[in-house]
Each structure stands twice: as C-alpha cells, then as structure tokens.
Short mmCIF file of C-alpha atoms in Angstrom, two decimals:
data_model
loop_
_atom_site.label_atom_id
_atom_site.label_comp_id
_atom_site.label_asym_id
_atom_site.label_seq_id
_atom_site.Cartn_x
_atom_site.Cartn_y
_atom_site.Cartn_z
CA MET A 1 -33.73 50.93 -61.50
CA ALA A 2 -30.05 51.09 -60.54
CA GLU A 3 -30.74 49.25 -57.29
CA VAL A 4 -33.23 46.63 -58.49
CA ARG A 5 -31.98 46.03 -62.05
CA PRO A 6 -35.18 44.25 -63.11
CA GLN A 7 -35.16 41.76 -65.97
CA LEU A 8 -38.53 43.02 -67.18
CA ILE A 9 -40.52 46.25 -66.86
CA VAL A 10 -44.16 46.45 -67.95
CA ASN A 11 -45.22 50.07 -68.22
CA ALA A 12 -49.00 50.11 -67.86
CA SER A 13 -49.20 53.64 -66.48
CA SER A 14 -51.08 56.52 -68.04
CA GLY A 15 -51.73 60.12 -67.14
CA GLY A 16 -54.45 60.72 -69.70
CA ALA A 17 -53.65 63.78 -71.77
CA ASP A 18 -50.93 64.93 -69.34
CA TRP A 19 -47.95 65.15 -71.70
CA ALA A 20 -45.30 64.88 -68.99
CA VAL A 21 -46.76 61.63 -67.68
CA THR A 22 -48.11 59.93 -70.80
CA ALA A 23 -45.58 61.03 -73.43
CA GLN A 24 -42.36 61.91 -71.61
CA GLY A 25 -42.57 59.48 -68.67
CA PRO A 26 -42.36 56.29 -70.77
CA VAL A 27 -39.34 57.64 -72.67
CA ARG A 28 -37.47 58.33 -69.42
CA LEU A 29 -38.34 54.82 -68.26
CA ALA A 30 -37.13 53.37 -71.58
CA ILE A 31 -33.82 55.24 -71.26
CA ALA A 32 -33.30 53.69 -67.82
CA ALA A 33 -34.36 50.23 -69.06
CA ALA A 34 -31.85 50.40 -71.90
CA LYS A 35 -29.11 51.63 -69.57
CA TYR A 36 -29.55 48.75 -67.13
CA GLY A 37 -30.31 46.05 -69.69
CA SER A 38 -33.97 45.52 -68.79
CA GLN A 39 -36.58 44.29 -71.23
CA LEU A 40 -39.44 46.78 -71.54
CA VAL A 41 -43.04 46.30 -72.60
CA HIS A 42 -44.78 49.63 -73.03
CA VAL A 43 -48.59 49.38 -73.10
CA SER A 44 -50.08 51.75 -75.65
CA SER A 45 -53.58 52.38 -76.93
CA ASP A 46 -55.82 52.30 -79.98
CA ALA A 47 -56.23 56.04 -79.32
CA VAL A 48 -53.13 56.59 -81.50
CA PHE A 49 -55.45 56.13 -84.51
CA SER A 50 -58.12 58.40 -86.00
CA GLY A 51 -60.58 55.71 -87.07
CA ALA A 52 -60.35 56.76 -90.72
CA ARG A 53 -59.45 53.20 -91.83
CA ASP A 54 -61.56 50.04 -91.83
CA HIS A 55 -59.04 48.30 -89.55
CA TYR A 56 -55.56 48.89 -88.22
CA GLU A 57 -52.67 46.47 -88.52
CA SER A 58 -49.34 47.97 -89.64
CA CYS A 59 -50.39 51.62 -89.89
CA LEU A 60 -48.72 54.84 -88.82
CA PRO A 61 -50.40 56.68 -85.94
CA ASP A 62 -52.75 59.54 -86.83
CA PRO A 63 -54.17 60.63 -83.46
CA VAL A 64 -56.99 63.16 -83.17
CA THR A 65 -56.94 63.78 -79.40
CA PRO A 66 -54.28 65.07 -76.97
CA TYR A 67 -54.29 61.68 -75.24
CA GLY A 68 -53.78 59.87 -78.54
CA ALA A 69 -50.99 62.25 -79.48
CA ALA A 70 -49.25 61.67 -76.14
CA LYS A 71 -49.52 57.89 -76.57
CA ALA A 72 -48.18 58.10 -80.13
CA ALA A 73 -45.24 60.26 -79.01
CA ALA A 74 -44.44 57.76 -76.26
CA GLU A 75 -44.37 54.90 -78.76
CA THR A 76 -41.91 56.74 -80.99
CA GLY A 77 -39.70 57.84 -78.13
CA VAL A 78 -39.61 54.44 -76.42
CA LEU A 79 -38.54 52.61 -79.58
CA LEU A 80 -36.01 55.33 -80.42
CA VAL A 81 -34.13 55.08 -77.13
CA HIS A 82 -34.74 51.33 -76.53
CA PRO A 83 -35.04 49.58 -79.93
CA GLN A 84 -35.43 46.15 -78.27
CA ALA A 85 -38.56 47.25 -76.39
CA VAL A 86 -42.06 45.99 -77.16
CA VAL A 87 -44.92 48.41 -77.70
CA ALA A 88 -48.22 46.63 -77.03
CA ARG A 89 -51.21 48.51 -78.39
CA THR A 90 -54.51 47.47 -76.89
CA SER A 91 -58.16 48.50 -76.74
CA LEU A 92 -60.85 48.65 -74.02
CA ILE A 93 -59.73 46.47 -71.11
CA ILE A 94 -62.44 44.39 -69.40
CA GLY A 95 -62.40 41.91 -66.55
CA GLY A 96 -63.38 41.11 -62.99
CA GLY A 97 -66.01 43.85 -62.83
CA ARG A 98 -63.44 46.48 -61.89
CA SER A 99 -62.82 48.22 -65.21
CA VAL A 100 -64.14 51.72 -65.82
CA HIS A 101 -66.37 50.32 -68.56
CA GLU A 102 -67.97 47.73 -66.30
CA ARG A 103 -68.54 50.25 -63.50
CA ALA A 104 -70.12 52.66 -65.98
CA VAL A 105 -72.58 49.99 -67.16
CA HIS A 106 -73.67 49.27 -63.58
CA GLU A 107 -74.14 52.96 -62.83
CA LEU A 108 -76.07 53.62 -66.05
CA ALA A 109 -78.33 50.63 -65.45
CA ALA A 110 -78.98 51.85 -61.89
CA GLY A 111 -79.70 55.39 -63.06
CA THR A 112 -76.93 56.83 -60.86
CA ARG A 113 -74.84 58.10 -63.77
CA GLU A 114 -75.55 60.56 -66.57
CA GLY A 115 -74.65 59.64 -70.12
CA VAL A 116 -75.22 57.13 -72.90
CA LEU A 117 -73.52 54.16 -74.52
CA PHE A 118 -72.70 54.94 -78.13
CA THR A 119 -73.97 52.58 -80.81
CA ASP A 120 -71.50 53.87 -83.43
CA ASP A 121 -68.30 53.87 -81.31
CA ILE A 122 -66.51 50.62 -82.21
CA ARG A 123 -63.58 49.03 -80.39
CA CYS A 124 -62.07 45.55 -79.88
CA PRO A 125 -62.32 44.90 -76.12
CA VAL A 126 -59.81 42.56 -74.50
CA HIS A 127 -60.00 40.61 -71.26
CA VAL A 128 -57.44 41.80 -68.73
CA THR A 129 -56.20 38.25 -68.07
CA ASP A 130 -55.66 37.60 -71.79
CA LEU A 131 -53.84 40.91 -72.12
CA ALA A 132 -51.59 40.37 -69.10
CA THR A 133 -50.73 36.81 -70.15
CA ALA A 134 -49.99 37.89 -73.72
CA ILE A 135 -47.75 40.72 -72.52
CA LEU A 136 -45.67 38.34 -70.41
CA GLU A 137 -45.53 35.87 -73.28
CA LEU A 138 -44.27 38.55 -75.68
CA ALA A 139 -41.69 39.58 -73.12
CA SER A 140 -40.38 36.01 -73.01
CA HIS A 141 -39.91 35.91 -76.79
CA ASP A 142 -37.00 37.33 -78.72
CA THR A 143 -39.22 40.03 -80.18
CA HIS A 144 -39.45 43.79 -80.25
CA GLY A 145 -41.37 46.59 -81.93
CA ILE A 146 -45.11 47.19 -82.17
CA HIS A 147 -47.69 44.47 -81.50
CA HIS A 148 -51.47 44.66 -81.32
CA LEU A 149 -53.13 42.95 -78.37
CA ALA A 150 -56.87 43.48 -78.72
CA GLY A 151 -59.84 41.14 -78.61
CA ALA A 152 -61.13 39.28 -81.64
CA ASP A 153 -64.57 40.96 -81.70
CA ALA A 154 -65.34 44.50 -82.87
CA LEU A 155 -68.23 45.85 -80.79
CA SER A 156 -69.97 49.15 -80.18
CA ARG A 157 -69.85 50.47 -76.65
CA HIS A 158 -73.57 49.72 -76.36
CA GLU A 159 -73.09 46.13 -77.54
CA LEU A 160 -70.30 45.78 -74.99
CA GLY A 161 -72.51 47.27 -72.29
CA THR A 162 -75.33 44.86 -73.12
CA LEU A 163 -72.97 41.88 -72.78
CA ILE A 164 -71.71 43.17 -69.43
CA ALA A 165 -75.25 43.76 -68.20
CA ARG A 166 -76.38 40.27 -69.15
CA ARG A 167 -73.35 38.69 -67.52
CA ASP A 168 -74.01 40.59 -64.31
CA GLY A 169 -77.78 40.06 -64.23
CA LEU A 170 -78.67 43.67 -65.01
CA ASP A 171 -81.56 44.92 -67.16
CA ALA A 172 -79.81 45.79 -70.42
CA SER A 173 -82.91 47.65 -71.64
CA ARG A 174 -82.14 50.36 -69.05
CA LEU A 175 -78.88 51.27 -70.78
CA PRO A 176 -79.33 54.60 -72.60
CA THR A 177 -78.06 54.81 -76.18
CA GLY A 178 -76.76 57.58 -78.40
CA LEU A 179 -74.50 58.37 -81.34
CA ARG A 180 -70.97 59.56 -80.85
CA ALA A 181 -71.25 61.31 -84.21
CA HIS A 182 -73.96 63.55 -82.69
CA SER A 183 -71.95 64.32 -79.55
CA THR A 184 -69.30 66.93 -78.86
CA LEU A 185 -66.96 64.32 -77.38
CA PRO A 186 -63.64 64.39 -79.26
CA GLY A 187 -61.91 61.29 -80.49
CA PRO A 188 -62.07 58.52 -83.08
CA ILE A 189 -65.37 56.73 -83.64
CA ASP A 190 -64.42 53.37 -85.17
CA VAL A 191 -61.02 51.87 -84.36
CA ARG A 192 -60.57 48.14 -85.00
CA LEU A 193 -57.15 46.84 -84.02
CA ASP A 194 -56.15 43.83 -86.11
CA SER A 195 -54.25 41.52 -83.76
CA ARG A 196 -53.98 38.48 -86.03
CA ALA A 197 -50.27 38.93 -86.78
CA THR A 198 -49.47 39.01 -83.06
CA GLN A 199 -51.89 36.18 -82.30
CA ARG A 200 -49.95 33.88 -84.61
CA LYS A 201 -46.91 34.33 -82.34
CA LEU A 202 -48.78 33.58 -79.11
CA ARG A 203 -50.06 30.55 -77.26
CA THR A 204 -52.42 32.88 -75.40
CA THR A 205 -55.78 33.34 -77.14
CA LEU A 206 -56.98 36.93 -77.34
CA ARG A 207 -60.66 36.13 -76.93
CA GLY A 208 -63.44 38.29 -78.27
CA ALA A 209 -65.88 39.93 -75.86
CA ARG A 210 -68.74 37.76 -77.07
CA ARG A 211 -66.75 34.80 -75.80
CA PHE A 212 -65.39 36.07 -72.51
CA LEU A 213 -68.44 38.05 -71.38
CA THR A 214 -70.59 35.07 -70.54
CA ALA A 215 -72.12 33.95 -67.28
CA THR A 216 -69.28 31.45 -66.78
CA ALA A 217 -66.39 33.76 -67.73
#
C-alpha cells in the first residue's frame, strides 16, 4: 500500500468462517486505505442477515452463522476506521460457468456430486459482470456507506439450478431437490436483498437471473 498508493481498492476476498481473514483482514486493509487516501469498496454478503424479514433494505445485520457474523463484523470495522468506504452487500454470484453454483449444477446433473438443490432457500443471484461494473461505478461516485448489489429476481436454489441447466443444455429433471428446513445445514433460509435504492444511483442494470440466464446471455 505504501509503495503503490492505489486510488481504489476492491476487497473481494473471503476466508469463509475464518475470523482472522474474513472479519479482521478487511479492517486492517481499511486502516491502510484510509492512511494512504485510497477509496475502498468492501464486498460483503447477504449472509449478514437471518432471513427473518420479508426483504432487506436498510436493516441491521442479524447473522446466524459464523461466516455471517464475520462478514457483519467486517462491515462495522471497515466503516468505523474508513468512513468514506463503500460496503457492497451482494448475493449468489453467477457468470461464465465458473461460479461454485454453476459447477454444482453440472455435477449434480451428471450424478458426480452428492446433495440436493433446496426449493425453500431463496436468494437474489447477480451476474458477475453486473456486479463488477456496479462496484466500479459506485467507486466513481461521491458515495459511501452500505449499498445492496443483488439481482432483481428472488429465486430458490433449485429454480436457479434449473435456469443454469437449461442455459447449458443439461437435463434439469436430473437435479435432486430438498428442503433446507429439513436439513441440518445452518444458515438463513430466505434472504432477499432489496437493491432498488442503489439501482436508482446506477447506470448499470442489476439484472435478475431469469433475464441473464438465457441461451444468449
């Protein structure tokens, strides 16, 4: 940081539930960004919420997993030490066939992976290009604080998997289904990030998955 003195830092790193990486790391980065006058965009997650509300716009975090707690702590710490930073909360990131979600769909359809796609686990997937463009656009504005950058459509993981399968020419009927409520997997079930307030500030359109997961996308 001292040598390069970047104008902008986008922190898209994550160490899962590792507190030192996911919670403390972004705060150390924010301290350095503030010291050297760099703009910072810290990418956060819808995992900071419990899913107890119908949708999330300007709500305080209420995480229910160690990962969500680490992300929530990072948000607080980043904005405390670098008040001019942007915290960009997002949801499932899709695009180019390389995301963990897209790979999982291919493996489930091929029968090479154990597991199911939940029909009651709702998120607002975003295309990676839309997300990256929106992040750079926010960074170019005179703005700070928390912004939601999620897609316009709320979908279950199975609905998302079906769209991916159809786009990629896979047999969507081979995708196994289940209920997250019946599983032992911890975490929120239904988290719908409301990105309309941020969208009004952007030229970039945060498309819904039903729009971007087409054969021509």
